[in-house]
Short mmCIF file of C-alpha atoms in Angstrom, two decimals:
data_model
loop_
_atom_site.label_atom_id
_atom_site.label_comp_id
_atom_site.label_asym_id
_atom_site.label_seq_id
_atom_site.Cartn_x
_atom_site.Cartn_y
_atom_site.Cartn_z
CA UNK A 59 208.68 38.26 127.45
CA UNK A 60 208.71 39.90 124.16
CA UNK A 61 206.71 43.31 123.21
CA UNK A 62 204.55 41.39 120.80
CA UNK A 63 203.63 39.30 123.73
CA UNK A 64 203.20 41.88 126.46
CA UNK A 65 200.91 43.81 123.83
CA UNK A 66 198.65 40.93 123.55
CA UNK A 67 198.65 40.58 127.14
CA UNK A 68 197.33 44.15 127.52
CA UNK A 69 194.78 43.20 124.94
CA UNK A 70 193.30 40.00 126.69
CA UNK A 71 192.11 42.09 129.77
CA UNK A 72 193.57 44.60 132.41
CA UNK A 73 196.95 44.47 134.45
CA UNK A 74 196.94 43.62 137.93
CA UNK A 75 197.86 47.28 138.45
CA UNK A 76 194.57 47.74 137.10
CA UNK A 77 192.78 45.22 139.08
CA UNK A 78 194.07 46.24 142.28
CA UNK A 79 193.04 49.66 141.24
CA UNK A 80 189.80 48.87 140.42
CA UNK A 81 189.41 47.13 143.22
CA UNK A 82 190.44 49.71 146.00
CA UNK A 83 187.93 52.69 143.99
CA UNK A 84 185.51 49.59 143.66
CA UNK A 85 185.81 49.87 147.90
CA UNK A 86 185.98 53.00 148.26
CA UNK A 87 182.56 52.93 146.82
CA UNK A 88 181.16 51.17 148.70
CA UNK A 89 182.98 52.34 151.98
CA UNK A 90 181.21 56.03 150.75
CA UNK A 91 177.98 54.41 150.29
CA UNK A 92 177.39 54.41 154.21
CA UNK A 93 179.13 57.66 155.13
CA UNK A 94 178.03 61.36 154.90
CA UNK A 95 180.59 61.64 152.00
CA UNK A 96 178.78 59.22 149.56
CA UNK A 97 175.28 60.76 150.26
CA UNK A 98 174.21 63.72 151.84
CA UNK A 99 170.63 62.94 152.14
CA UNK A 100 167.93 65.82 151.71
CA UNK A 101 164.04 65.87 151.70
CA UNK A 102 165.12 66.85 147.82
CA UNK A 103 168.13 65.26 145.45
CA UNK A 104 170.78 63.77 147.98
CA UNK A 105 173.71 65.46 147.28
CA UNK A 106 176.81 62.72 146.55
CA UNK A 107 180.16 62.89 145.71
CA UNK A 108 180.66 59.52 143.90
CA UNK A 109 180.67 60.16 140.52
CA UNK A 110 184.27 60.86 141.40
CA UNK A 111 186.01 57.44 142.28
CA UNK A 112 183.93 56.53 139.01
CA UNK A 113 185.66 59.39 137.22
CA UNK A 114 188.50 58.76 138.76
CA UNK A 115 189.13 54.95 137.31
CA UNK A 116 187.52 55.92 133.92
CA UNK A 117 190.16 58.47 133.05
CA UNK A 118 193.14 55.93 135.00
CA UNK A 119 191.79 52.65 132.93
CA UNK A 120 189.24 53.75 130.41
CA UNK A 121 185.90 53.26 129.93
CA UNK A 122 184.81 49.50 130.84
CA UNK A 123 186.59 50.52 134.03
CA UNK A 124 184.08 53.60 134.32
CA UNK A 125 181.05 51.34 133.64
CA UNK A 126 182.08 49.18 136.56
CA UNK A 127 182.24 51.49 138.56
CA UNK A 128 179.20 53.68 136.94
CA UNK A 129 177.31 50.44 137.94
CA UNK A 130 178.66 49.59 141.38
CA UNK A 131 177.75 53.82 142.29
CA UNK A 132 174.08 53.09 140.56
CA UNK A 133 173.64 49.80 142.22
CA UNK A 134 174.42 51.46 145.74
CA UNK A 135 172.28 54.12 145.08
CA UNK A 136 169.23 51.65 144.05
CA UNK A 137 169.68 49.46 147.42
CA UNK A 138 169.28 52.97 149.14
CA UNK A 139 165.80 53.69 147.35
CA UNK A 140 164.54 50.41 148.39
CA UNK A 141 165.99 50.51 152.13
CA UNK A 142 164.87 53.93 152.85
CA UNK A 143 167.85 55.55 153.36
CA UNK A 144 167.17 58.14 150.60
CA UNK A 145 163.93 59.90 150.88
CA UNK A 146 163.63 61.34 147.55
CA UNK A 147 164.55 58.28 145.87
CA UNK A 148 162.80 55.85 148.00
CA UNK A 149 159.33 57.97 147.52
CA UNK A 150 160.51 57.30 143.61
CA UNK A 151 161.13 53.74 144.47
CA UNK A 152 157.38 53.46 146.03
CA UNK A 153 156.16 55.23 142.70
CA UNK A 154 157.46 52.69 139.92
CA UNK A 155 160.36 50.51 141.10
CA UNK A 156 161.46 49.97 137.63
CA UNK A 157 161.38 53.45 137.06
CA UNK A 158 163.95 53.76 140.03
CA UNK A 159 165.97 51.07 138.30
CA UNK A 160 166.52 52.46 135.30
CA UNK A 161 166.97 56.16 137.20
CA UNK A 162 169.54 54.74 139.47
CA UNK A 163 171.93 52.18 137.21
CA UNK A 164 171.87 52.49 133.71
CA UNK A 165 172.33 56.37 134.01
CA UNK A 166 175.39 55.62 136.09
CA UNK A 167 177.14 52.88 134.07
CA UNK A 168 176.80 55.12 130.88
CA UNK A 169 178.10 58.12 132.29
CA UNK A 170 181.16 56.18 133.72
CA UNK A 171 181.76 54.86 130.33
CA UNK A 172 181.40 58.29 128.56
CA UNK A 173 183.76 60.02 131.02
CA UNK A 174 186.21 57.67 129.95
CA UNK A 175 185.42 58.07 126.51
CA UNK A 176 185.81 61.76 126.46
CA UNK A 177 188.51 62.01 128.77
CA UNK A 178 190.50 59.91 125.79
CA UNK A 179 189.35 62.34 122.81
CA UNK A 180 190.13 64.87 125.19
CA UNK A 181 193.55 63.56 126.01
CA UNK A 182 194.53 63.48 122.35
CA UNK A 183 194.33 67.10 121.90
CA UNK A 184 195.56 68.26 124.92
CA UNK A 185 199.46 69.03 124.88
CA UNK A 186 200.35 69.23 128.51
CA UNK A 187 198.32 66.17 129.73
CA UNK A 188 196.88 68.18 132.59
CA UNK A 189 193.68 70.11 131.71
CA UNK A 190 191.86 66.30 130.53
CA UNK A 191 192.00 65.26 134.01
CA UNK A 192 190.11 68.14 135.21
CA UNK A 193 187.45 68.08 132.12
CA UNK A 194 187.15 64.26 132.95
CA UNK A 195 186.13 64.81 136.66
CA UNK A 196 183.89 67.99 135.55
CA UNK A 197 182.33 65.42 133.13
CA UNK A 198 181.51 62.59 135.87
CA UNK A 199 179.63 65.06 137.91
CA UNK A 200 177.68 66.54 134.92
CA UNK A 201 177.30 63.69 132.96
CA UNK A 202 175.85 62.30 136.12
CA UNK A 203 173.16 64.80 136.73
CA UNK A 204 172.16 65.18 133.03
CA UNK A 205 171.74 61.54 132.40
CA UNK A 206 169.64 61.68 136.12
CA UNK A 207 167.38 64.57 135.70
CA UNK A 208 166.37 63.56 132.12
CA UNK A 209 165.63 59.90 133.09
CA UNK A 210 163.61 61.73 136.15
CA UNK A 211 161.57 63.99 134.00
CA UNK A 212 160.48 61.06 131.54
CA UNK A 213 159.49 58.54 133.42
CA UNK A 214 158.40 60.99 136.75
CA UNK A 215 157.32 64.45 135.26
CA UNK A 216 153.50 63.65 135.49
CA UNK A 217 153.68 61.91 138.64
CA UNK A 218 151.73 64.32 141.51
CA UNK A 219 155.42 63.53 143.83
CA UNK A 220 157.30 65.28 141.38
CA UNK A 221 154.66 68.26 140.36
CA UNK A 222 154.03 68.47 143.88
CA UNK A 223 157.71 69.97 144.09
CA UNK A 224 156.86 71.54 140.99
CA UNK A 225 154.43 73.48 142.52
CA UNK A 226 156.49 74.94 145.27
CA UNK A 227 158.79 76.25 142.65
CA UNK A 228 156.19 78.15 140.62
CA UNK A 229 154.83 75.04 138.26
CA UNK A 230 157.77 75.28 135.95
CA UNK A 231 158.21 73.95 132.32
CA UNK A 232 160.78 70.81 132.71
CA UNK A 233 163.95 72.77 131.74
CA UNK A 234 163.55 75.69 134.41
CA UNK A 235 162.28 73.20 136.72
CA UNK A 236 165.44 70.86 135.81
CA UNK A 237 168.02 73.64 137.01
CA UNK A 238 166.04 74.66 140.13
CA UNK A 239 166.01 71.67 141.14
CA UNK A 240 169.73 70.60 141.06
CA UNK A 241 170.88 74.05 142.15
CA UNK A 242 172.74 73.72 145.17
CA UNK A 243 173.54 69.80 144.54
CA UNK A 244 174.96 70.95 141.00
CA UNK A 245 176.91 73.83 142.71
CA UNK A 246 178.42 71.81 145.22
CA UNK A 247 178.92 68.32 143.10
CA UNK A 248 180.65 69.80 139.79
CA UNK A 249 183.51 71.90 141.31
CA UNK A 250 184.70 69.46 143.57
CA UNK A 251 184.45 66.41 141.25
CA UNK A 252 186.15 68.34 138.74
CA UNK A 253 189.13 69.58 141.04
CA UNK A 254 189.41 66.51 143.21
CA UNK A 255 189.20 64.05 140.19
CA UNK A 256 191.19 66.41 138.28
CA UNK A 257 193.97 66.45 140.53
CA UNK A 258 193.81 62.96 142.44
CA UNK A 259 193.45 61.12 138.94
CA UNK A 260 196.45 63.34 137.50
CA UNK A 261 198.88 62.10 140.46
CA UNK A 262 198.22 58.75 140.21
CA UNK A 263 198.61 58.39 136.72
CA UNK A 264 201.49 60.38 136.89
CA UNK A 265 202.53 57.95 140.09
CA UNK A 266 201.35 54.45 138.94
CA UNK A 267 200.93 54.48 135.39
CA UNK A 268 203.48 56.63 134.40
CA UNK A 269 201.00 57.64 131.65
CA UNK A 270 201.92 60.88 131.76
CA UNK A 271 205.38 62.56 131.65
#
């Protein structure tokens, strides 16, 4: 097969590299989704670690891979709010189920995408190929809890659920109340996406892909 023809292969949709890739993180998603180490669940914001599978495959195969994954993380995450697994989002869920929709999925989908967006700009400048990896899977996590908290403050802030908790932190304005309210979770989720999808992402793509010498 000629190069012109294996670069128009590449162009009509992913490898089966790819697919089986996106498959297993597309698993391991959903294998998280009923363990400890998908969801911690509080009385407050579950804490969750899987923003970095959806890291992972959005710096590996770029940023439709990340929104797949964005939406199978936001779709697991909804089921939860309706089920009752979650109580903080299933109090949301009781509140304005749309609400929770849009809280849950969208947010999810477009910060896979973007993680795979700046993990390529990203990529471009940096010389080693090493340090993109690591800003990717810092990116996931934050990117994750931005896109959350500001979709939560619009559509929740005057709801008496959320100034209820408002109230037990000294009835702050939205920003303050923003970062005392992710505090731990954004202690705990950040770091370890970053390192883990940092360093998981850079072996396989040095492994598999060969992307990076």
């Amino acid at each position: 097969m000629s190069e012109a023809t294996n670069t128009t292969t590449k162009k009509k949709g992913m490898s089966a590299r790819e697919l089986t890739t996106l498959g297993l993180l597309t698993g391991i998603l959903l294998l998280m989704s009923f363990t400890p180490l998908g969801y911690f669940h509080t009385f407050g914001l579950d804490i969750s670690l899987m923003m970095i599978p959806v890291g992972i495959g959005a710096m590996l195969m770029g940023p439709k891979a990340g929104t797949w994954l964005g939406f199978i993380f936001g779709a697991t995450s909804f089921y939860q709010s309706m089920t009752g697994s979650s109580p903080f989002s299933t109090m949301l869920f009781n509140i304005n189920p749309f609400y929770t929709f849009l809280l849950c999925i969208p947010t999810r989908m477009l910060m896979g995408f973007l993680t795979g967006v700046i993990f390529k700009v990203v990529q471009k400048v940096d010389r080693k190929k090493t340090a993109c990896f690591f800003v990717g899977g810092f990116f996931a996590a934050f990117l994750n809890t931005l896109f959350f908290m500001s979709v939560l403050i619009i559509c929740y802030w005057n709801t008496e659920f959320i100034q209820g908790i408002n109230e037990t932190l000294g009835n702050l304005n939205p920003l303050p109340f923003v970062v005392a309210f992710v505090g731990v979770n954004g202690a705990l989720e950040m770091p370890a996406s970053c390192i883990v999808g940092g360093v998981v992402s850079k072996a396989v793509s040095r492994t598999l892909y060969k992307k990076v010498v």
